Coordinates of C-alpha atoms in Angstrom, one line a residue:
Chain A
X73 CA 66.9 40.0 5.5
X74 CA 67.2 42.3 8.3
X75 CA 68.6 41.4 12.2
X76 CA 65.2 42.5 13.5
X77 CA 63.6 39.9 16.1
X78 CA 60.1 39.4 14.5
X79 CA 57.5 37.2 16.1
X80 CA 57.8 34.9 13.5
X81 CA 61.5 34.1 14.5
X82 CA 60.6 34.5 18.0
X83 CA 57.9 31.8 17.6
X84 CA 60.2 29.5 15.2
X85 CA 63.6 30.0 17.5
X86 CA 61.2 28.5 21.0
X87 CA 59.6 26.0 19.0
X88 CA 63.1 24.6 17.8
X89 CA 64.5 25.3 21.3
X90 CA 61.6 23.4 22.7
X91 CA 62.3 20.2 19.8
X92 CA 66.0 20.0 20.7
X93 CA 65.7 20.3 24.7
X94 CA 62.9 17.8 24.7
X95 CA 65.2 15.5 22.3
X96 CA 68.5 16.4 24.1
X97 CA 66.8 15.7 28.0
X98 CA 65.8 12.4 26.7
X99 CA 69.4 11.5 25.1
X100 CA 71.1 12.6 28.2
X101 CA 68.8 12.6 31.3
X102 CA 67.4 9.3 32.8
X103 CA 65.4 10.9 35.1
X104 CA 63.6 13.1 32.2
X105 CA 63.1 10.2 30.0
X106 CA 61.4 8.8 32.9
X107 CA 59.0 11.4 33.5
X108 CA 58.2 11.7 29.8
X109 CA 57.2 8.3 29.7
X110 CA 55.3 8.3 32.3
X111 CA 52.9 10.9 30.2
X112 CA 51.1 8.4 28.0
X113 CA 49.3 6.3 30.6
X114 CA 48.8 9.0 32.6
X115 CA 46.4 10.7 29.5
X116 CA 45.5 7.3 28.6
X117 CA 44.3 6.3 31.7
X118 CA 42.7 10.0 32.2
X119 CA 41.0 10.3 28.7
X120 CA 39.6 6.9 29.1
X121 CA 38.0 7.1 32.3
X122 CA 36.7 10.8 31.0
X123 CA 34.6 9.3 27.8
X124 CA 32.9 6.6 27.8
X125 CA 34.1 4.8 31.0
X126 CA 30.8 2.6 30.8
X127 CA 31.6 1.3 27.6
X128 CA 31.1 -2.3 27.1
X129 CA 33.0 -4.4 24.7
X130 CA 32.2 -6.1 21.4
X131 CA 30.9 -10.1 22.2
X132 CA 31.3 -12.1 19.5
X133 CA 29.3 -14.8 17.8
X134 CA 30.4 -18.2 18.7
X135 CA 31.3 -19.0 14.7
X136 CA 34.2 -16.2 15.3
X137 CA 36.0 -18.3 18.5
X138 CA 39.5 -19.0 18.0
X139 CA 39.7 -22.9 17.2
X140 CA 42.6 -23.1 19.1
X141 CA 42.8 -20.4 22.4
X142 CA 46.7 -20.4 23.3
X143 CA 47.8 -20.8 27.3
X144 CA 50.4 -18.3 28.2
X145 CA 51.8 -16.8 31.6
X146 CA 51.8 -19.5 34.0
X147 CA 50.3 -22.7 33.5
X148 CA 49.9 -23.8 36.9
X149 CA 49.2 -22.6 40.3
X150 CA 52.4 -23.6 42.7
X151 CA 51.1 -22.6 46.9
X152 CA 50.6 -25.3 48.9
X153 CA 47.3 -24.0 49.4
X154 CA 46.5 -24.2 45.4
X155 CA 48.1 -27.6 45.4
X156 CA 46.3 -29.3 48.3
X157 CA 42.6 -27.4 46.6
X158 CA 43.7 -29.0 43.1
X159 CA 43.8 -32.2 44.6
X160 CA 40.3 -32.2 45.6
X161 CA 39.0 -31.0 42.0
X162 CA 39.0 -27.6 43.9
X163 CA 35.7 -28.8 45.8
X164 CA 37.6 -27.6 49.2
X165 CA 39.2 -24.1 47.8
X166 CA 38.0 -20.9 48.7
X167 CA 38.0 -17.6 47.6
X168 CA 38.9 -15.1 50.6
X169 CA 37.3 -11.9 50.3
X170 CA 38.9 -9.1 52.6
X171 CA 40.3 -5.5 53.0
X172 CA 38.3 -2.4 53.4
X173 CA 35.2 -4.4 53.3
X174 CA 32.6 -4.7 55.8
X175 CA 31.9 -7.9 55.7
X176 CA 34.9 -10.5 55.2
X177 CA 33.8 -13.5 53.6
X178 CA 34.6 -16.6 52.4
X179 CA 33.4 -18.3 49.1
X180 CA 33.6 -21.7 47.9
X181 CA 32.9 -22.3 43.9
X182 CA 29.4 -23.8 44.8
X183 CA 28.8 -20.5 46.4
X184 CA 30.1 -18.4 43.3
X185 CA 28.4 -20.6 40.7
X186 CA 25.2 -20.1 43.0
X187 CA 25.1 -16.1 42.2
X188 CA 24.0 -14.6 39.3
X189 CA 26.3 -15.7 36.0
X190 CA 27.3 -14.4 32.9
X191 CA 28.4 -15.7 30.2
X192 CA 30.6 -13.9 27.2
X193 CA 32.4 -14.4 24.0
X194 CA 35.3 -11.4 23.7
X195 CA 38.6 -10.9 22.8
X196 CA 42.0 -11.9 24.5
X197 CA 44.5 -9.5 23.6
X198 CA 48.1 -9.8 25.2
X199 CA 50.4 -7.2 25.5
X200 CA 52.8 -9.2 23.2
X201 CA 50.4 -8.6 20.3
X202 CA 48.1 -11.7 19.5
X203 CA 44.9 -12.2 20.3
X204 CA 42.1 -15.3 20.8
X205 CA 38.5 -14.7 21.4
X206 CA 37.2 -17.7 23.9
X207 CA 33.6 -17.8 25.7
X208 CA 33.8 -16.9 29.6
X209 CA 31.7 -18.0 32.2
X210 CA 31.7 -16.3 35.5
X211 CA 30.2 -14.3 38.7
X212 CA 29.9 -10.6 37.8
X213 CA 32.5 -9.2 40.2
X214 CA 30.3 -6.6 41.6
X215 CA 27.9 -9.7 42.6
X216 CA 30.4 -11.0 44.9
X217 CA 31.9 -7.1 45.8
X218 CA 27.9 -6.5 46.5
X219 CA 27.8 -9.3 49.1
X220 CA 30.8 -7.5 51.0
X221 CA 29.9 -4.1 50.8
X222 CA 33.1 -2.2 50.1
X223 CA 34.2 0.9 52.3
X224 CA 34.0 4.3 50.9
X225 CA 37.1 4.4 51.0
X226 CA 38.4 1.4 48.9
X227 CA 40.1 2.2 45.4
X228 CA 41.6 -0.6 44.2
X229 CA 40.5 -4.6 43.9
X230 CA 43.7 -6.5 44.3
X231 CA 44.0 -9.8 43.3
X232 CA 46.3 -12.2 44.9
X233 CA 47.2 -15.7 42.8
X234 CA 48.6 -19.1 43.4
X235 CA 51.0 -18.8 40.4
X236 CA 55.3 -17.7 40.8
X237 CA 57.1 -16.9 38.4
X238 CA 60.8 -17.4 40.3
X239 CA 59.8 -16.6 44.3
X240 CA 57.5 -13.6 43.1
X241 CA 53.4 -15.0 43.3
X242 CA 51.6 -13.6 40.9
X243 CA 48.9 -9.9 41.3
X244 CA 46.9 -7.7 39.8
X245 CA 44.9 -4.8 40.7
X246 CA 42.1 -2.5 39.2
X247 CA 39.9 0.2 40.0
X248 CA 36.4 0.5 41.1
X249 CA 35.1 1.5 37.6
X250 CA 36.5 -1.6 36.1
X251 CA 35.7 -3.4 39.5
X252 CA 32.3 -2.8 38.9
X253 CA 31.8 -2.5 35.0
X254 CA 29.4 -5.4 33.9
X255 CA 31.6 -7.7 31.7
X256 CA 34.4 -8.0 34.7
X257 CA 33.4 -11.6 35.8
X258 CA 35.4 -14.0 38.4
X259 CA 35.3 -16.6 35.2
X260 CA 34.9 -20.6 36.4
X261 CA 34.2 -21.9 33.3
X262 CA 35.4 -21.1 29.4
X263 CA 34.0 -22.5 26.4
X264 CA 31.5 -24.4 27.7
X265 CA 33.2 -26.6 30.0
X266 CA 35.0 -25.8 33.6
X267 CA 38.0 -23.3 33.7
X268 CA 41.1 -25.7 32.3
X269 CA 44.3 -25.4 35.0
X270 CA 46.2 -24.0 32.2
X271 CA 43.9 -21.4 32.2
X272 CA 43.9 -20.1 35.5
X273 CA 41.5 -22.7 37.6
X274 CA 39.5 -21.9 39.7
X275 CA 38.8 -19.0 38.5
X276 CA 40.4 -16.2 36.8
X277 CA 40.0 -12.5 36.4
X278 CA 38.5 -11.3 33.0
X279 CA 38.1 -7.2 32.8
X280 CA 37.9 -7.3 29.3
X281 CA 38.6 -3.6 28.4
X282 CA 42.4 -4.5 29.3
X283 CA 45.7 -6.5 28.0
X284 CA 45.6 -9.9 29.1
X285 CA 48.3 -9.3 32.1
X286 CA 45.6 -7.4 33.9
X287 CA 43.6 -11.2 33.6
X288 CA 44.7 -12.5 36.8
X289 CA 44.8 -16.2 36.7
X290 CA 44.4 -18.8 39.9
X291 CA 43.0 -16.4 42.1
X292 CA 42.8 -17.1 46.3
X293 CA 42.1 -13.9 47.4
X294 CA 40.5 -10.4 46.9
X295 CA 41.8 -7.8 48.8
X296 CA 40.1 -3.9 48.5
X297 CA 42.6 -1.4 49.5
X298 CA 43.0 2.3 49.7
X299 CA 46.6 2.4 47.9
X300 CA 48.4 -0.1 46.0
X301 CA 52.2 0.8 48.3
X302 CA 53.5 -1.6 49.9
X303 CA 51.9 -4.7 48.1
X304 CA 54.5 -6.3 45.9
X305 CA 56.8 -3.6 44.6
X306 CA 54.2 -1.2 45.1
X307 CA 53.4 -0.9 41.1
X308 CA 49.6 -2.3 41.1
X309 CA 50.5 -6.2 39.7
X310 CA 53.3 -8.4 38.9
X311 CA 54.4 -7.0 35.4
X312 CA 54.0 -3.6 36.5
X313 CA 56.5 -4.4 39.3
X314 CA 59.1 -4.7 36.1
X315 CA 58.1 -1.7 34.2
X316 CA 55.0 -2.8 31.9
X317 CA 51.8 -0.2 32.4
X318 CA 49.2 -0.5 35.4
X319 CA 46.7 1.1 33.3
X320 CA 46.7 -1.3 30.2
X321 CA 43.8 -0.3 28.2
X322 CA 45.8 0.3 25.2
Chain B
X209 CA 57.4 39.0 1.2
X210 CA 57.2 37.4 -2.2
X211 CA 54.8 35.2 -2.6
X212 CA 55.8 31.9 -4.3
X213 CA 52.4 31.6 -6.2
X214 CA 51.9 34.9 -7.4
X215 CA 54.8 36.5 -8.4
X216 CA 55.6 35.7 -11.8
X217 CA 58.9 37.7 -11.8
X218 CA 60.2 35.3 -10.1
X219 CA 63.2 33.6 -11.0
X220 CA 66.1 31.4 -10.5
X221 CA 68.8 32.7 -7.3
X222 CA 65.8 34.2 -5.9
X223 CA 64.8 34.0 -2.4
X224 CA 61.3 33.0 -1.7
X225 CA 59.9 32.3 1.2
X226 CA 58.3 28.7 1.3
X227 CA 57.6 26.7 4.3
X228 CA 55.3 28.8 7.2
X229 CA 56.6 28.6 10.6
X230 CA 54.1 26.0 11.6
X231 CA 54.7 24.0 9.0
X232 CA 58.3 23.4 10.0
X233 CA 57.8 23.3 13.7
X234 CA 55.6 20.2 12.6
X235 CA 58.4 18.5 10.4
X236 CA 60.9 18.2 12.9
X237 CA 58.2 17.4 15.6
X238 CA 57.3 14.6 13.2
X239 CA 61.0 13.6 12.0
X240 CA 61.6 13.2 16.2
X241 CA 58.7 11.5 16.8
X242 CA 58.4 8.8 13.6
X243 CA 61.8 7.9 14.3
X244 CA 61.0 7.0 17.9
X245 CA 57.7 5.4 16.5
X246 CA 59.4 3.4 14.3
X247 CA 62.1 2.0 16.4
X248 CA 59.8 1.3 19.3
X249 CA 57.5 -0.3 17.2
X250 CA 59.9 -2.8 15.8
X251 CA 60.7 -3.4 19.4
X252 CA 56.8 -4.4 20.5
X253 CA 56.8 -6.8 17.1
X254 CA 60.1 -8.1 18.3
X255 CA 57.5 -9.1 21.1
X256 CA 54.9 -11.2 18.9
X257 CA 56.6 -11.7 14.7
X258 CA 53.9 -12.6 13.1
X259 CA 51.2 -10.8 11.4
X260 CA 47.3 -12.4 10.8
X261 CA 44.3 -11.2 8.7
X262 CA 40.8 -11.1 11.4
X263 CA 39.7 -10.4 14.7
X264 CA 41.7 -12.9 16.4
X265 CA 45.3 -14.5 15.8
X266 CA 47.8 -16.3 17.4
X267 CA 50.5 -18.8 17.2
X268 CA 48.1 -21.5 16.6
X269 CA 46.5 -19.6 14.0
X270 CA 48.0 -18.9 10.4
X271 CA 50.0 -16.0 10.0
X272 CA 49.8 -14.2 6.4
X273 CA 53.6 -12.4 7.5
X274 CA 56.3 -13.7 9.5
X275 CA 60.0 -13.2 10.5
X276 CA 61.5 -16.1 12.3
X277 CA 64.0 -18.9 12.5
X278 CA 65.0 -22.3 12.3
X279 CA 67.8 -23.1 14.7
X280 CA 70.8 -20.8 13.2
X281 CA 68.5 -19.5 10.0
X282 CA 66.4 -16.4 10.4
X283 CA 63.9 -15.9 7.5
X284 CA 60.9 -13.7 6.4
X285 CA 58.1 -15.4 5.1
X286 CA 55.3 -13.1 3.6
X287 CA 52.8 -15.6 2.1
X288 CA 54.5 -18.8 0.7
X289 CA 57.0 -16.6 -0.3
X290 CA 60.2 -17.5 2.3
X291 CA 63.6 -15.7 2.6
X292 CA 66.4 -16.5 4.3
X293 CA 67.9 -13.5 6.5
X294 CA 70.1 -14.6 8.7
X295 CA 71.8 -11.7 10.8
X296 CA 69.4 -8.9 9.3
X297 CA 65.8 -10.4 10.4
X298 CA 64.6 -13.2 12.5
X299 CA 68.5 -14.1 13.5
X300 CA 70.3 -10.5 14.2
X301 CA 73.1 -10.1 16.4
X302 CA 72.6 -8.0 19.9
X303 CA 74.4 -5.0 20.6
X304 CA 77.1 -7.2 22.9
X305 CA 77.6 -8.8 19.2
X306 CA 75.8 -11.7 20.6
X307 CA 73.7 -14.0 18.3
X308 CA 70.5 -14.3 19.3
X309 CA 66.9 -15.0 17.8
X310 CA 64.9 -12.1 17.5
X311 CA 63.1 -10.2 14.1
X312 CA 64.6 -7.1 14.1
X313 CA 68.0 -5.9 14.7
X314 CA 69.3 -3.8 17.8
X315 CA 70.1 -0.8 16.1
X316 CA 66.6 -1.0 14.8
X317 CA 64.5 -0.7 18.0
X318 CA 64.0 1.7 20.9
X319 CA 65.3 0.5 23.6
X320 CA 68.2 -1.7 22.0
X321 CA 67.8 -4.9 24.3
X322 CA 64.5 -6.5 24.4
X323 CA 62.5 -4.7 26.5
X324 CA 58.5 -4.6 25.3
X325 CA 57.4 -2.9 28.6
X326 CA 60.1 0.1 28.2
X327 CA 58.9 0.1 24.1
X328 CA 55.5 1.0 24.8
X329 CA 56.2 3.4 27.1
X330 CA 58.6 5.1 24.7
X331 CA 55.5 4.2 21.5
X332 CA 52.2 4.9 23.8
X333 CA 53.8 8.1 25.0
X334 CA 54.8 9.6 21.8
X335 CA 52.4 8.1 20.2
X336 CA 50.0 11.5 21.8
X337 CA 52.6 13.9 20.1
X338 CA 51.9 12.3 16.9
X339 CA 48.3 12.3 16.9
X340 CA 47.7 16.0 18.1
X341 CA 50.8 17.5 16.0
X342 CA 48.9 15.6 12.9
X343 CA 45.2 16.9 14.3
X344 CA 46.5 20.5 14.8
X345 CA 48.7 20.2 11.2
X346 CA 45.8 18.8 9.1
X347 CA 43.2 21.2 10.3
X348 CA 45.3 24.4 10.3
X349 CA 46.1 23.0 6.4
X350 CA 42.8 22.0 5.7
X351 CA 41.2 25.4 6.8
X352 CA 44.0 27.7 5.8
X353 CA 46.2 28.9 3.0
X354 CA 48.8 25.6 3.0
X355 CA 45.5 23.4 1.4
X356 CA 46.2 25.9 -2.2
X357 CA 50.4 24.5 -1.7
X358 CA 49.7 21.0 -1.8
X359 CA 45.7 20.8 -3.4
X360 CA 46.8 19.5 -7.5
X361 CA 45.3 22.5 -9.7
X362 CA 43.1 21.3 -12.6
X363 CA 46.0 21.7 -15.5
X364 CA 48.5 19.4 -13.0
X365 CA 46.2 16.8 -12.3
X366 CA 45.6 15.3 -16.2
X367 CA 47.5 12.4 -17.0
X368 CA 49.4 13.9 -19.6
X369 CA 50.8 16.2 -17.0
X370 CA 51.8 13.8 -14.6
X371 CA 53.2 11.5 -17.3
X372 CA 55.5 14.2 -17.8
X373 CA 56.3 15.1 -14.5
X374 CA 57.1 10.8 -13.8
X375 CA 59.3 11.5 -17.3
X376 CA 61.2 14.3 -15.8
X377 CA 61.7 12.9 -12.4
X378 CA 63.0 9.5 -13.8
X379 CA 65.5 11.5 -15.1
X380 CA 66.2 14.1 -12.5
X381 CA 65.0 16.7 -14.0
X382 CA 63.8 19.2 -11.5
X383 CA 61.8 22.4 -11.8
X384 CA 63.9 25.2 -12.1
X385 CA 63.4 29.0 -11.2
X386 CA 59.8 30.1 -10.8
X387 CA 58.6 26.6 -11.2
X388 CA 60.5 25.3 -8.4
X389 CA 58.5 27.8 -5.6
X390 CA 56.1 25.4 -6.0
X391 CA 55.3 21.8 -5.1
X392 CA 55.2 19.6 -8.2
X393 CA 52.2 17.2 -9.1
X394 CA 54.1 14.0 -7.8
X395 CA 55.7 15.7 -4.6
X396 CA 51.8 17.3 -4.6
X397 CA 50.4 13.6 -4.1
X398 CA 53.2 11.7 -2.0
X399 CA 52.4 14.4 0.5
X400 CA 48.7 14.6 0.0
X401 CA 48.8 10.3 0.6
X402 CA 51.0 10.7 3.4
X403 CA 48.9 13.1 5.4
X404 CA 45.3 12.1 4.2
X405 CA 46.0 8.1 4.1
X406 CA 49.2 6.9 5.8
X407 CA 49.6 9.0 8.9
X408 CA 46.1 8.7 9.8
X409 CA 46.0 5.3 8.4
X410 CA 48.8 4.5 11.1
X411 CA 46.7 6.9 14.2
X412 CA 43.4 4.9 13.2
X413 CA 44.9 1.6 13.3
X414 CA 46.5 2.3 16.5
X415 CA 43.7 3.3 18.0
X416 CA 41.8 -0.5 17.1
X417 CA 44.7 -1.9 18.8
X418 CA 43.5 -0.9 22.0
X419 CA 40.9 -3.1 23.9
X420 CA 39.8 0.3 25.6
X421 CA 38.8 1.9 22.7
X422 CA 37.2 -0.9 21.1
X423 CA 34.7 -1.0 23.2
X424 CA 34.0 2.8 22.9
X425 CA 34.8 3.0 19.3
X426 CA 33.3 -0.5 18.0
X427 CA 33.1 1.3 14.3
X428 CA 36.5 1.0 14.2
X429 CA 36.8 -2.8 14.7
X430 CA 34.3 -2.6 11.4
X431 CA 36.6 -0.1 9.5
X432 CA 39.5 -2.3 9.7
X433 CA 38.5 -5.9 9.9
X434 CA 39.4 -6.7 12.7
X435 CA 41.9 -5.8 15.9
X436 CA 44.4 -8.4 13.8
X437 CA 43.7 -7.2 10.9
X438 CA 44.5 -2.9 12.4
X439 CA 47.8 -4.9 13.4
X440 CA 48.4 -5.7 10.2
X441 CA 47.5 -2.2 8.4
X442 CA 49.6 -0.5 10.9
X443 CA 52.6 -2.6 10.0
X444 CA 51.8 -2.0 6.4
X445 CA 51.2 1.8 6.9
X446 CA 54.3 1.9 8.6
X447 CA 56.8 0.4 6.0
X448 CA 54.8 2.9 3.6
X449 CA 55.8 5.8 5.5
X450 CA 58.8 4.3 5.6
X451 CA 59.2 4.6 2.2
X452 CA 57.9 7.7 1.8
X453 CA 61.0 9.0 3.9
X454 CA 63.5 6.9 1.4
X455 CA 62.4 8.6 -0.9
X456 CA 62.3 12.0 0.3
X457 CA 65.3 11.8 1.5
X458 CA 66.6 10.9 -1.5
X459 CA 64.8 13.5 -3.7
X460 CA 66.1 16.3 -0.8
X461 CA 69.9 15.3 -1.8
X462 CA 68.9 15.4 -5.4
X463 CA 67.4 18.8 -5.2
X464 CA 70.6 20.3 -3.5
X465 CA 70.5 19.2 0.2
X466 CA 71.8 22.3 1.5
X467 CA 68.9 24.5 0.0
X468 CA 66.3 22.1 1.0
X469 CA 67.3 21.8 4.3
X470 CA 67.9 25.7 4.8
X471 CA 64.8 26.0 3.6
X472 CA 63.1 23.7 6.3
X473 CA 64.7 25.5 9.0
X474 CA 64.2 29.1 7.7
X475 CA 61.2 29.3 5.4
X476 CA 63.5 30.6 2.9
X477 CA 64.0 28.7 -0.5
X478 CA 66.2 30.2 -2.9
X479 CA 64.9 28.9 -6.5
X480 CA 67.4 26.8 -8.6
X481 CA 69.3 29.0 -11.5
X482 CA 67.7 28.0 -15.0
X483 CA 71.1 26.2 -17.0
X484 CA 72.1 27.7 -19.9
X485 CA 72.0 25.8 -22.3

């Protein structure tokens, strides 16, 4: 064969140049690896909100429950405030809403079982790999983001709990599409009976097109806000704070 | 350029040129990116070790597969079937040489340590390079002139032919000369199962695992069962990819490592010399 630089060798010597830069940046370059791996969620998150971002998921029949649906995460709230509201079967707790709102409010459980409920049978699925299907009872959360009329320029719900692990209390954010999508319910009750403690009582976040981090647990207070720095370590929640995806639809 | 399938004249010590460009930019882009799907994916089961048939299943459910341990014992269990693998599965040591419980080894999972949240970075991520590399490879084969390299032609695909061909391989027998410019019926449907039911197989099942795209995709919860049941599949997909790269591997040193690899890296083949016998 001849010396001659033909397209094809032009087009095989960039593509392996291409191969063994991308392989050698990630072997040797933290700072590469971290921008790589930052690519997936960011097309995750983008693809998913481009199709389909109304898409609701499957609900299941009630013969397909698991017999058995598995606590995990905390188990427990652990403020003072939590405590003191647990001690009253939660009849005194209430669920600050606040933030780029125009209306503040307050709502006690009466108040939320009072609006409009739904009820669902869907699929847990944690990040570790398992799943449980159980049957959630709850306020839509746009019913109770409806009765506080959001700011135009709000982005994000956050979600601040009662639960620590260590000194760190427990968050979890989301957009406004999942904010308002019609299966994300504030859920007081599961399988047919009030929401258990070990479950997140009072109520708990379910936005069911997301890994079971994102399902905030023991929830005091709802807070819009325009960008996610500066609360916690600035990440969107507590496991994103240690490196896990804020985006966790897949 | 001498075409491998039409030049008779061929023969062994010739040069022919066998793998397009695209074609190997695709094999190392895969080689990079199974390995790092692999060993991250071992990480994320490190995460949950058990495997379950279904929509749902967790640890109070049954699970069909499982690595584990008792105290100081790791074991598999696959069924009723239980082994004991202490310091290969389910009790490994870290890379500090610690003991520790855990399913898979260190130096089988990306990152080393236990780390899910960095492993699904690393898997999610690559997991895109995977998919489209396979997309662009499969319809750039299936509309162009690779289908006639790997498609069996009617004379290769009777039984008596492949008997043969199993015959010849169980003895390392390989084509020689002319013959060898060409795939043979056996290396013909390990790739042909590999691109049309493992790798997509792998890509499909991901996909169920996603709560996202269950709710747009709901056929695919159908397809496979289940989201438990994907799980399952994609372990089971993988280990068959797996062993489609033992295997490979292991044909590539028999068939003259040097030559095969060239080959990969060049396009150029040069056909093995007919013995004389």
């Amino acid at each position: 064969m001849s010396r001659v630089l033909t397209r094809r060798r032009l087009i095989t010597g960039l593509g392996y140049t291409a191969i063994a830069g991308t392989v050698g940046g990630l072997a040797v370059s933290p700072s590469f690896r971290d921008l790589v791996l930052k690519g997936g969620e960011t097309l995750a998150y983008n693809t998913h909100r481009l199709v389909g971002r109304d898409a609701l998921v499957r609900e299941y029949s009630e013969a397909e429950m698991s017999p058995d649906f598995r606590t995990n995460g905390n188990t427990t709230g652990a403020t003072p405030a939590w405590e003191a509201a647990r001690d009253t079967g939660f009849a005194d707790w209430e669920l600050e809403v606040s933030g780029l709102v125009e209306n503040p409010a307050r709502f006690g459980l009466d108040a939320l079982r009072a609006m409009p409920a739904r009820t669902q049978i869907t699929r847990h699925d944690c990040v570790e790999g398992w799943s449980a299907i159980g049957k959630w009872t709850g306020v839509p959360l746009s019913e109770v983001l409806d009765r506080v009329t959001p700011k135009p320029n709000a982005r994000y719900v956050v979600f601040r709990c009662a639960d620590r692990f260590g000194l760190s209390l427990y968050y979890e954010s989301i957009d406004m599409i999942d904010a308002y999508h019609p299966q994300t319910i504030l859920a007081y009750g599961m399988n047919d009976a009030d929401l258990q403690i070990g479950h997140g009582a009072p109520i708990r976040l379910r936005v069911e097109r997301q890994l079971g981090y994102k399902n905030a647990k023991f929830i005091m207070k709802i807070e819009l806000v325009e960008s996610l720095a500066g609360i916690g370590g600035g990440k969107g929640g507590f496991w994103e704070d240690r490196g896990y995806e804020w985006y966790a639809g897949i | 350029m001498a075409s491998a399938d039409h030049d008779a004249a061929l023969a062994g010590g010739d040069r022919v040129y066998r793998h397009a460009t695209g074609t190997r930019l695709w094999h190392w882009t895969t080689v990079v990116t199974f390995v790092i799907m692999l060993m991250s994916g071992l990480m994320i089961f490190n995460a949950h070790p058990r495997l379950y048939w279904g929509q749902y299943g967790a640890n109070p459910d049954p699970a069909w597969m499982e690595i584990g341990n008792e105290g100081p014992r790791g074991y598999l269990r696959v069924g009723e079937l239980e082994l004991t693998t202490t310091g290969v599965l389910g009790v490994v040591d870290t890379r500090a040489g610690e003991r520790t419980a855990r399913a898979f080894p260190w130096w089988a999972t990306i990152p080393s340590g236990y780390n899910l949240a960095r492993a699904r970075l690393w898997h999610l991520t690559f997991a895109w390079v995977l998919a489209v590399g396979m997309a662009a490879y499969l319809i750039a084969t299936i509309f162009g002139r690779h289908r006639r390299d790997l498609l069996p032609t009617r004379g290769e695909a009777r039984p008596g032919h492949i008997w043969q061909d199993i015959k010849d391989h169980a003895r390392l027998r390989f084509p020689k000369g002319e013959a060898a410019a060409r795939y043979n019926i056996l290396q013909k449907l390990a790739y042909l199962a590999v691109l049309l039911v493992l790798f997509p197989g792998m890509i499909l099942t991901g996909l169920t695992m996603s709560p996202n795209l269950n709710a747009k995709l709901p056929v695919l919860l159908d397809l496979f069962g289940g989201r438990q049941s994907a799980r399952s599949l994609h372990f089971i997909f993988a280990f068959g990819l797996v062993g489609f790269v033992v295997i490979h591997l292991v044909m590539v040193v028999l068939a003259g490592p040097v030559n095969e690899i060239r080959s990969m890296l060049t396009g150029w083949f040069r056909l093995p010399r007919e013995k004389d016998t």
